[in-house]
Amino acid sequence: MEEYRLLQLIGRGGMGHVYLAEDTLLERSVAVKFVAMVRPDSRARRRFLVEARAIARLSHPNVVAIHRVGDLEGHPYLVTEFVRGQSLEALPRPLPWRQVARIGVSLARGLAAAHRAGVLHRDIKPANVMLTEEDQVKLLDFGLAKLLAESAQALDDAPSGAPPPPLTSPLTGAGGLVGTPLYMAPETLQGAAATRASDLYSAGAVLYELCAGVAPRHALDPSTSLEDWEAMEPPSLRQRAEAVDLRLEAIINRCLQRDPAERYGSADELCGALAALEEPHILAEIPEGNPYRGLQPFDARHRSLFFGRETERLEVVERLRGNPLVVVTGPSGVGKSSLCRAAVLTSLAEGALEDGRTYRTVTFVPGYDPLAALAAALSGAMGRDEGALTEQLRGDPQGLGRELQRVLGRTAGLSILLDQAEELFTQAPAAEATACGEALGWLLRETRGLRVLVTVRGDFLTQLAGLPVLGDDVPRGLYLLRGLSPPAARSAIVEPARRKGVTFESDAVVETLVASSDTAAGGLPLLQFAMAELWDARDAILQRIPASALAAIGGVTGALSRHADGVVASLPPARVATTRSIFLRLSTPEGTRLRLSQTEFESTVPHAAPVLEALVQGRMLVAREERGETVYEVAHEALLHGWAQLRGWLEADAGKRPVCERVEAAAREWERLGRASELLWSGRQLTEALPLTPEDTSSLGTRFLAASRAAARLKRTRRWGLMAAAPLTLLLGLGSLRLRDDWELRRKVEERLEAASVELDRGHQTRDEAVRLRAEALAGFKVQTAATSQEAAARGKEAERLWTQATQAAERAEALLSRAAQILEGALAFGTGDARVRSLLGDVLMDRLQLADAFHHPERQHELLERLRTYDPDGSREAALRRPPVLSLTTDPPDAQVELERYEGDGARRQLVPTGLSLRAPWSRVTLGDGPGSYLLTLRAPGRVVVRHPLLLAPGESISLSQWLPFERDVPEGFIYVPPGTFLYGSTVPDVPRRGLLRATPLHEERTGAFLVQRTEVSFGEWIRFLEDQASEADRARHLPKSKGAPMPLQLQRGRDGRWTLTLGTGEAQVSAQQGKSLRIPGRDKAQDWERFPIMAIDQHDADAYTDWLSRTGQVPGARRCDELEWERAARGADGRLYSHGDQLAPTEATIDETYQRRAYGPDEVDGHADTASPFGLLNTAGNVYEWVRSVASREEALIRGGAWYYDAWIAFAANRTVVEPGTLDPTIGLRVCADAPPSPSP
């Protein structure tokens, strides 16, 4: 401990001794805690260090930071931040209820951060909660009670009637009984393991004591037995604290519920409930005028009128506490900008982060010059010139970050909103988008007081994640914003009017609006626009919005079109064409908005000024000042999709747009180089531009085309003049001219062949490099001996580095080969009929096809194959791609019946088609005339199980299989035998989402041995049999499925009659059913047998206990969790399909979030969706519930696969690897069992 100098002893207790110390390296005060360990042997010390390091990874303003974990001469110690202040235990009590609520919010925030990291506190009490001199709440000693218990001597087996220890002393003992009795939950006093719910109980007990002055069980006699102690109901808080707010009392009472399922589902939920009690720091004024924003986003001025997003506001702010970057993503029109501008930024400015800083907020939209826009946003905060800031952002963003840190110091903060980040990819040049990503990323890394909030449309998320520096942090900061729930939509509809004293004539009108907001495309902006129109149609005398007004404006979906048509109809007929030109210039082919200045319109659209003003007045365009100039943009993307007339204009203009863009690019280059004549267009280029009118191009583009046409006319005139002046000479020289032309063409062909050969040689060299790097990368990805997490991370990082180099080399090779093909196609255009050109072109296309196949680009393969047919007149090359594979097969027993089918169709579903081969084994070199592809072998023999073997066969491949069919008696009922074999493992999605979202490897070949796998997920009925076979009630309770909160509370209980009851949900949505009774989830049409539901809310330890039981009792010898190779092969077969049945997953084909319209969430029976069974016959490998599997990458990695009823189809990809904590208890997680295969006879 050379760098720490102990100054004085500042505390001692059951946890050990605490010293104030000086960190001599960083010159700061720290606290050093030597943790008391009753049995400090080497094993106990190692376990302490491992668990303490996990706790040390917590980083949150409301959690005391652990700087170091170590061991000094056999004495474990922790080095933590030194907190100046006092514990809640030292405060005079009771406290005013508002102060208690504020303390509770911070306590819950710290607890929520810990729970998300998989860390429990286990000993929350006033002595472990500090209040700093700045009134900041900090939680101490996370998990230390458990660490002590692991190393303590076991308590004597005292009789249950023995008195408990002192009320406020820590209790540690065998069986996980840890904590301080006054604040412990009833179930932990009974010996149950600590959970998130027991932490919430302890937090409620602390809040109770702060309000009442004494703890809930304070009145009990210390000699009371543990049973009486646990059974005691706390006195009503109202009896001890009459002034407490009723809402706070209800919150504390819920925390103190005896049944853990009745408490809050999470610390986040408790935090939200307490935060709702706080009075706003500033009473927001209600702005004048229409309370609905129409197509404009809400901002800080309209905060008092922004409703329906309180939960999302709290969630995003909480994310910003632990992560300096949060990316709010979702579809267009979901309300990303409004949430950030009106709710999140205002909360940050009011101190919601509670980190001791006062935050200033700035906003920028990228546009054409994102660095200049960012510099403009920063200039006010830094007091510097925009131009100089722009240059430093481009050249030295790290230095600027350090300068910004100096400006902010320790007390100031800056929050930056990058709004509409999709403009980085639709408006800004690629180099500028890259520079902006690097600049923001380095600012975040260098500036501690900086928070960056980004909004981006979901379809541009992958591109955002691909930006350098900033993109690395995007996966960790993702926040998916969904549409408004019906209650939230109702609030957004009713409350703004109510704030203005206006009501709706009937509830039916409100319900119609709520329903429309959920069904209309771009629902929220359309709803806000309709609401703005309804407000204008209100009855000003009665202060009421009449029911008839909704029909009058054309409903929610028709209001926007009707209004836009009305604005255009009010313009003079001669100005309609101008309106069309304006909207076409303000939109992109991708369906996003552009911004153009008044100057740009004046140079491209005649008479634009009065039309622009009319469209702004009509709320169809927005005008704002940017850097001293008026800039215009479409009011909202909803206009681009929801206004029929504009859609018609865009569709009619779609064919011209690419030509217009090429004209404008060529015109800018022509202007830049002094209008050089050699840059003018001619021939086919001018032919392409014939459909364009002056309204389609800018004035520069129009001048460029005019100059090009004039030059072309002059060239034609000169040519015809020469021909007319010397017809005789032309006639006499015709023969020699033809010979010369033939020679010239042959010379040009030879030049092209030589140039193509050069490109081809470079392409082959680069292709070989790509193939070599690919092989090295895939060797790194291939499963090896399970490693530690650090070893696995290092191996994966190196493999990804090689893979990136391989894909870059492959793209360079493709570009070189493509260039060679273009040169050769140009040579063909000379019309010499040279066979060498066509042959070489066919060879180049074959090279490109093989490269596309190696790197899994099926779309490119399809395109190249179509082109190959043009340059492969004898079909020899295509025939090589379709060479039939050859299959030899022997079986045990030797005369098994074998059927071969082929998978066809590369779209939504892969269909099995008979090949006509259905013969008894053995097969000797049977030629598969259907060619290479994906096949399914099915083998049958009397007394043996049916064996399915998916195969992926390459062109001309010769394969020999020896297949053993196990006896039926050796395979447990409900299990499937999977023979040894190879398959494609991993994913072909782009690298950024593959790494960051799926955590999958690139697609490559892997192999498994033989194994057994359960056809369905483990059901509740099967789990109940496991529970009933447990030796004690404590063992049974330990393995009960447990879920207290979102997305669905779940409880399984056994009644006094021995029958089990399953309860799902809470409140009005709660349903339950006993064994033998069906259960209908609210919102669904039919009831189901809940005992056939998949088991849910079990952790990894429960899963292992269940498989051990199956194996131990002989029901399934060798039962275990599937490893992820086995699971993926069983789920998708051999051919790399995305799901069990193909490459698309419809809501009706699995149980995912959209199956019941995101309303009737929950599982389906385990034997449902038989039509999407995997090639081996497994059901529900996509959706229903995640399944615990064993990681093959790291023995320390806890892994689930398969998606679930609460998540979308992307999550259900067969290749998706979801890493969780081993102790995760979630109602979306279940189990499917694998087992060792029966031993095959020796050869």
mmCIF file with all atom_site columns, C-alpha atoms in Angstrom, residues 61 103 172 207 478 542 556 595 670 719 758 779 816 976 1076 1113:
data_model
loop_
_atom_site.group_PDB
_atom_site.id
_atom_site.type_symbol
_atom_site.label_atom_id
_atom_site.label_alt_id
_atom_site.label_comp_id
_atom_site.label_asym_id
_atom_site.label_entity_id
_atom_site.label_seq_id
_atom_site.pdbx_PDB_ins_code
_atom_site.Cartn_x
_atom_site.Cartn_y
_atom_site.Cartn_z
_atom_site.occupancy
_atom_site.B_iso_or_equiv
_atom_site.pdbx_formal_charge
_atom_site.auth_seq_id
_atom_site.auth_comp_id
_atom_site.auth_asym_id
_atom_site.auth_atom_id
_atom_site.pdbx_PDB_model_num
ATOM 1  C CA . PRO A 1 61   ? -23.159 9.375   -8.358  1.00 0.00 ? 61   PRO A CA 1
ATOM 2  C CA . ILE A 1 103  ? -33.315 11.151  -0.121  1.00 0.00 ? 103  ILE A CA 1
ATOM 3  C CA . THR A 1 172  ? -23.900 -13.110 9.076   1.00 0.00 ? 172  THR A CA 1
ATOM 4  C CA . LEU A 1 207  ? -37.531 5.583   4.587   1.00 0.00 ? 207  LEU A CA 1
ATOM 5  C CA . LEU A 1 478  ? -28.923 2.926   -27.133 1.00 0.00 ? 478  LEU A CA 1
ATOM 6  C CA . LEU A 1 542  ? -68.349 26.815  -24.168 1.00 0.00 ? 542  LEU A CA 1
ATOM 7  C CA . VAL A 1 556  ? -56.370 12.170  -37.772 1.00 0.00 ? 556  VAL A CA 1
ATOM 8  C CA . ARG A 1 595  ? -32.552 22.425  -45.619 1.00 0.00 ? 595  ARG A CA 1
ATOM 9  C CA . TRP A 1 670  ? -17.040 22.586  -64.230 1.00 0.00 ? 670  TRP A CA 1
ATOM 10 C CA . ARG A 1 719  ? -18.034 17.532  -88.704 1.00 0.00 ? 719  ARG A CA 1
ATOM 11 C CA . VAL A 1 758  ? -3.170  -5.131  -64.946 1.00 0.00 ? 758  VAL A CA 1
ATOM 12 C CA . ALA A 1 779  ? -9.479  -19.577 -37.037 1.00 0.00 ? 779  ALA A CA 1
ATOM 13 C CA . LEU A 1 816  ? -10.300 -3.922  -58.809 1.00 0.00 ? 816  LEU A CA 1
ATOM 14 C CA . ILE A 1 976  ? -34.347 -35.519 -30.545 1.00 0.00 ? 976  ILE A CA 1
ATOM 15 C CA . GLY A 1 1076 ? -56.003 -28.363 -14.244 1.00 0.00 ? 1076 GLY A CA 1
ATOM 16 C CA . THR A 1 1113 ? -32.903 -39.456 -11.258 1.00 0.00 ? 1113 THR A CA 1
#
